[in-house]
Tab-separated table of C-alpha atoms in Angstrom:
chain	number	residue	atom	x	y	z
A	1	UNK	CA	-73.237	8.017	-66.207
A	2	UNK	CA	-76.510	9.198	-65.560
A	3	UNK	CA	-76.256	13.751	-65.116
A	4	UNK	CA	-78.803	15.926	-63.360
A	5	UNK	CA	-78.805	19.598	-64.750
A	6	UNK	CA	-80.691	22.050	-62.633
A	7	UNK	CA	-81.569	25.521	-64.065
A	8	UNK	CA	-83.637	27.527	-61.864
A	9	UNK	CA	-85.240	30.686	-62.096
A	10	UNK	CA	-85.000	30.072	-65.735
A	11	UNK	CA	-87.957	33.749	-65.545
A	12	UNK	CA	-85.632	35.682	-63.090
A	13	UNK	CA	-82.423	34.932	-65.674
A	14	UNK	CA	-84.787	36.326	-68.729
A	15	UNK	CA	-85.982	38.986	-66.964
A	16	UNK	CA	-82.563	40.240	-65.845
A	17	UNK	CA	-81.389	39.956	-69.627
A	18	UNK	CA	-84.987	41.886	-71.058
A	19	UNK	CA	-83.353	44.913	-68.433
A	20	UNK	CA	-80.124	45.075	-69.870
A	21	UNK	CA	-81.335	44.417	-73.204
A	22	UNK	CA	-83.390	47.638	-73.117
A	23	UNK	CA	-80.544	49.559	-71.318
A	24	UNK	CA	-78.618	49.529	-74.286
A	25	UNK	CA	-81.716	50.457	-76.303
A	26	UNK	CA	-82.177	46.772	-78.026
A	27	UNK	CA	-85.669	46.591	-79.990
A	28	UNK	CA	-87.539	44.285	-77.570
A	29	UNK	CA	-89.791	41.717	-78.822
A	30	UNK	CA	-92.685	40.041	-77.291
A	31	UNK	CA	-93.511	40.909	-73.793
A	32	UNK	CA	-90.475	43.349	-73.883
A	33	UNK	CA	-88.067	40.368	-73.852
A	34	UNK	CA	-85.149	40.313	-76.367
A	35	UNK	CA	-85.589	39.349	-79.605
A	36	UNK	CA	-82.901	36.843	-78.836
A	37	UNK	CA	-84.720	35.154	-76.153
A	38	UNK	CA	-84.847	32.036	-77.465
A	39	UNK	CA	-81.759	31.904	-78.985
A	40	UNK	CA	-80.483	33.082	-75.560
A	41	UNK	CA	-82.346	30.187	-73.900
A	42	UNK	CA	-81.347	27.646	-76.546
A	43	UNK	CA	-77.827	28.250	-75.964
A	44	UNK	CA	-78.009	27.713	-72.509
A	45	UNK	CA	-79.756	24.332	-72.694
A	46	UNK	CA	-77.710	23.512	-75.142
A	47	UNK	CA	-74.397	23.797	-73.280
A	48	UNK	CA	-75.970	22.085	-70.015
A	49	UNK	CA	-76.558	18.906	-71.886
A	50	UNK	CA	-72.716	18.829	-73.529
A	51	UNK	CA	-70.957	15.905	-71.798
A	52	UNK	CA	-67.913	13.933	-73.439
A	53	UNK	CA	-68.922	10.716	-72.322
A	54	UNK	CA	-71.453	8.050	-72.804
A	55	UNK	CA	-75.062	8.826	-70.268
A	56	UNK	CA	-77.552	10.307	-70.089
A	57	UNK	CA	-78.705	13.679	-69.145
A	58	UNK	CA	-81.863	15.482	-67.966
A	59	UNK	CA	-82.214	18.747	-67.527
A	60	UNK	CA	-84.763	20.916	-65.455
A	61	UNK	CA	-85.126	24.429	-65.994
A	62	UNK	CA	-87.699	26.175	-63.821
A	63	UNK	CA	-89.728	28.656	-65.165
A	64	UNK	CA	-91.860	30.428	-62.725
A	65	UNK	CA	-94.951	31.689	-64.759
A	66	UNK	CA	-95.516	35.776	-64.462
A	67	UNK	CA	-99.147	35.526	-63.123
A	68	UNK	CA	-99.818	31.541	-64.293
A	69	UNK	CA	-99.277	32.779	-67.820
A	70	UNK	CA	-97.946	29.446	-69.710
A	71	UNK	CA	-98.216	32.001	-72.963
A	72	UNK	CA	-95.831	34.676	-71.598
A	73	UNK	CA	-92.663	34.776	-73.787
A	74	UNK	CA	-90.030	32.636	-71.316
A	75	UNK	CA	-92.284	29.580	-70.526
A	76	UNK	CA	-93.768	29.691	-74.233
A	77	UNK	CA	-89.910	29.797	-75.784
A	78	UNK	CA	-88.873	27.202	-73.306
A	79	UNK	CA	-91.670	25.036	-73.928
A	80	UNK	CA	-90.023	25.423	-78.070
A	81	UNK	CA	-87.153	24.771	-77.052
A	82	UNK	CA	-87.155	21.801	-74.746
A	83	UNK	CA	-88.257	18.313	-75.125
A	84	UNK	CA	-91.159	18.308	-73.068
A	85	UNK	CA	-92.703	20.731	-70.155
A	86	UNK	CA	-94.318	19.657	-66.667
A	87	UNK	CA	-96.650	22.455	-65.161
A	88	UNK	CA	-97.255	22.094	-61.455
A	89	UNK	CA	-100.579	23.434	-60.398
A	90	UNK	CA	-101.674	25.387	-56.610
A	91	UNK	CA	-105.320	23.659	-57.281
A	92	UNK	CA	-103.356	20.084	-57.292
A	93	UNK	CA	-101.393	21.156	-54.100
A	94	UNK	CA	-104.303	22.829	-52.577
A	95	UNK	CA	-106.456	19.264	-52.714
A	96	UNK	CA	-102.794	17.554	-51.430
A	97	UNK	CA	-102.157	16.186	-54.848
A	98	UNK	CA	-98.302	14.628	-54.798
A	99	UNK	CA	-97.088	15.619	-57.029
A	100	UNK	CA	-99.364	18.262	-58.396
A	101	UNK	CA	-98.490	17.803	-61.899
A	102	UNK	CA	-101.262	19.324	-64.299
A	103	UNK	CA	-101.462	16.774	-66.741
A	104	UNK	CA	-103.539	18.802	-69.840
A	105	UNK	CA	-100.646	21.663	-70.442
A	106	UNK	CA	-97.710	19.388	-69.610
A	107	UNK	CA	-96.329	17.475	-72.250
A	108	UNK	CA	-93.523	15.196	-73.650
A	109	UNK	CA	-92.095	15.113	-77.276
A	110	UNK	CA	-90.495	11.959	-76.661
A	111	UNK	CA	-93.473	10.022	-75.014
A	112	UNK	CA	-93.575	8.204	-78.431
A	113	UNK	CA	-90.507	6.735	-78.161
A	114	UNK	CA	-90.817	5.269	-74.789
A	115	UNK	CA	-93.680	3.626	-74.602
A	116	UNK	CA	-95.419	0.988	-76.802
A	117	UNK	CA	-95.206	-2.798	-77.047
A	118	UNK	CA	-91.619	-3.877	-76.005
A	119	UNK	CA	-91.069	-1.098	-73.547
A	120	UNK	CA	-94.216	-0.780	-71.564
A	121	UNK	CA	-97.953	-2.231	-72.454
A	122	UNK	CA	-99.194	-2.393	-76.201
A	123	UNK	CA	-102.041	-0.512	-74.965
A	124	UNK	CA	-99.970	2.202	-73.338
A	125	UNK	CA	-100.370	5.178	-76.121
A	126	UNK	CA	-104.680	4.501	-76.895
A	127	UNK	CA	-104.713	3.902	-72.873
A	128	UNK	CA	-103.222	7.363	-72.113
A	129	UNK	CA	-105.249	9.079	-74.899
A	130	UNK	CA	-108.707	7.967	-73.580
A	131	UNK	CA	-107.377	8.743	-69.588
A	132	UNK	CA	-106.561	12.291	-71.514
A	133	UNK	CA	-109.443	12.751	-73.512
A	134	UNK	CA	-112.044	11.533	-70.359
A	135	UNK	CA	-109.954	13.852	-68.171
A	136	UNK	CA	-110.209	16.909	-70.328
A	137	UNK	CA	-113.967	16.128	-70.498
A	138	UNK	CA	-114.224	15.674	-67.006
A	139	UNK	CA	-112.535	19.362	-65.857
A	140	UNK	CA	-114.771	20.885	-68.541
A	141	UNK	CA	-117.776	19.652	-66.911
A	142	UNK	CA	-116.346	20.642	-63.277
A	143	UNK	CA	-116.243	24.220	-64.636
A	144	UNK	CA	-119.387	24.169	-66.305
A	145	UNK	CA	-120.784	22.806	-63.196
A	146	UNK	CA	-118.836	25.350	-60.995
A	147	UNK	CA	-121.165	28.106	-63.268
A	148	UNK	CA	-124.462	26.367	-63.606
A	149	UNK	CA	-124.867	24.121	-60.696
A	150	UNK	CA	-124.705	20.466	-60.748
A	151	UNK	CA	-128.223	20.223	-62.166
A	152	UNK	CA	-127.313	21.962	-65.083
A	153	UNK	CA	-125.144	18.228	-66.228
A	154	UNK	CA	-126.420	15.148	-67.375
A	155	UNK	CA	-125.945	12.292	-65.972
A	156	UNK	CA	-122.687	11.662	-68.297
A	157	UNK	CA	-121.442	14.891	-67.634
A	158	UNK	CA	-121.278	14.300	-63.751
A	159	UNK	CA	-120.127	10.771	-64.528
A	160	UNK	CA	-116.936	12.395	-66.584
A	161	UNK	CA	-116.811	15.317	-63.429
A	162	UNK	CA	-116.233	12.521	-60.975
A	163	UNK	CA	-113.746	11.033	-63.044
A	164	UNK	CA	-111.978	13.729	-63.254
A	165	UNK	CA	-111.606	13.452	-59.173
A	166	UNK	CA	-110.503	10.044	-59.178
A	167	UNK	CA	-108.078	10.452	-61.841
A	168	UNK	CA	-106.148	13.062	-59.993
A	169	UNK	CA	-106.955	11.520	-56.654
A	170	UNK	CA	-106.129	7.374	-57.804
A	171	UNK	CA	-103.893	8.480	-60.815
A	172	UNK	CA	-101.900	11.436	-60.716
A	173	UNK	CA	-100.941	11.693	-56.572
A	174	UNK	CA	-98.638	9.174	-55.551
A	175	UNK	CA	-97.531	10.873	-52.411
A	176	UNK	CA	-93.936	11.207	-51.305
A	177	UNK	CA	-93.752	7.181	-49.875
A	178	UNK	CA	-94.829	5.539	-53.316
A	179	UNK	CA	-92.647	4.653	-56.127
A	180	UNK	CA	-95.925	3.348	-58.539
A	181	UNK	CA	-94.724	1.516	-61.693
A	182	UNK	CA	-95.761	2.554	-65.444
A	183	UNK	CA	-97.413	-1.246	-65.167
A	184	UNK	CA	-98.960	-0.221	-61.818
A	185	UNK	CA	-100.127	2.861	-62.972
A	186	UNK	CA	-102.061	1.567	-66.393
């Protein structure tokens, strides 16, 4: 039995308990949240994923992020907390990237134990760290180029710029119609 768990506003729930938490004159913590926040949050995960049977469960708590902060206290204990964290991004939608999925701050604890020779490509792990790594590279140099001018970049640097286009043009949208394997996709 495979079990969807939906959590949203994950934010509004935390931001409703920081209000009666400092009604009844509770020491807040970080960003005036609870000092029980997390274990607040924990609990709550915790319960969605209880099932007496065999199956598997995912859950998805949204967290809408006060201002794009990932650091502020309810995205940063969920992040803790959870198994892994995918940040969607209003550049990514803005260019009509589906779905826009911000690779560098999203990540998986489990991504280990899923991929790898006998489940997808032997390659799959150094594969996704160079895509990373050249990524990464790639947005740096967009932003230095956004401040300097294009000029400013060697011929490298614009190289890794452009690849930071295709990768989130070839690699990361897959539109609504296509259902791209992992195989595909490497």
């Amino acid at each position: 039995e495979k079990v969807l768990v939906l959590l949203t506003d994950m934010t509004s729930y935390a931001d409703a308990l920081a209000i009666v938490s400092n009604r009844m004159d509770q020491i807040p913590s970080k960003d005036s949240m609870p000092g029980s926040l997390y274990s607040d949050l924990a609990k709550i995960y915790e319960k969605a994923v209880q099932l007496p049977t065999e199956g598997s469960i995912t859950i998805i708590a949204v967290t809408t992020l006060n201002d794009g902060d990932i650091t502020h206290a309810i995205p940063d204990n969920t992040g803790y907390i959870t198994e892994g964290q995918i940040i969607l991004s209003r550049e990514l939608y803005r260019k009509s990237i589906n779905p826009p999925i911000d690779v560098l701050p999203s990540l998986s604890r489990l991504k280990d134990k899923g991929i790898g020779e006998g489940k997808t490509r032997e390659d799959h792990a150094s594969t996704m760290n160079q895509l990373f790594a050249a990524y990464a590279t790639g947005k740096d140099n967009k932003e230095l180029m956004s401040i300097l001018g294009e000029a400013a970049l060697t011929p490298t640097d614009l190289l890794y710029a452009k690849f930071a286009d295709e990768f989130e043009k070839r690699y990361v949208n897959q539109g609504y119609e296509e259902n791209r394997s992992i195989e595909e996709t490497l």
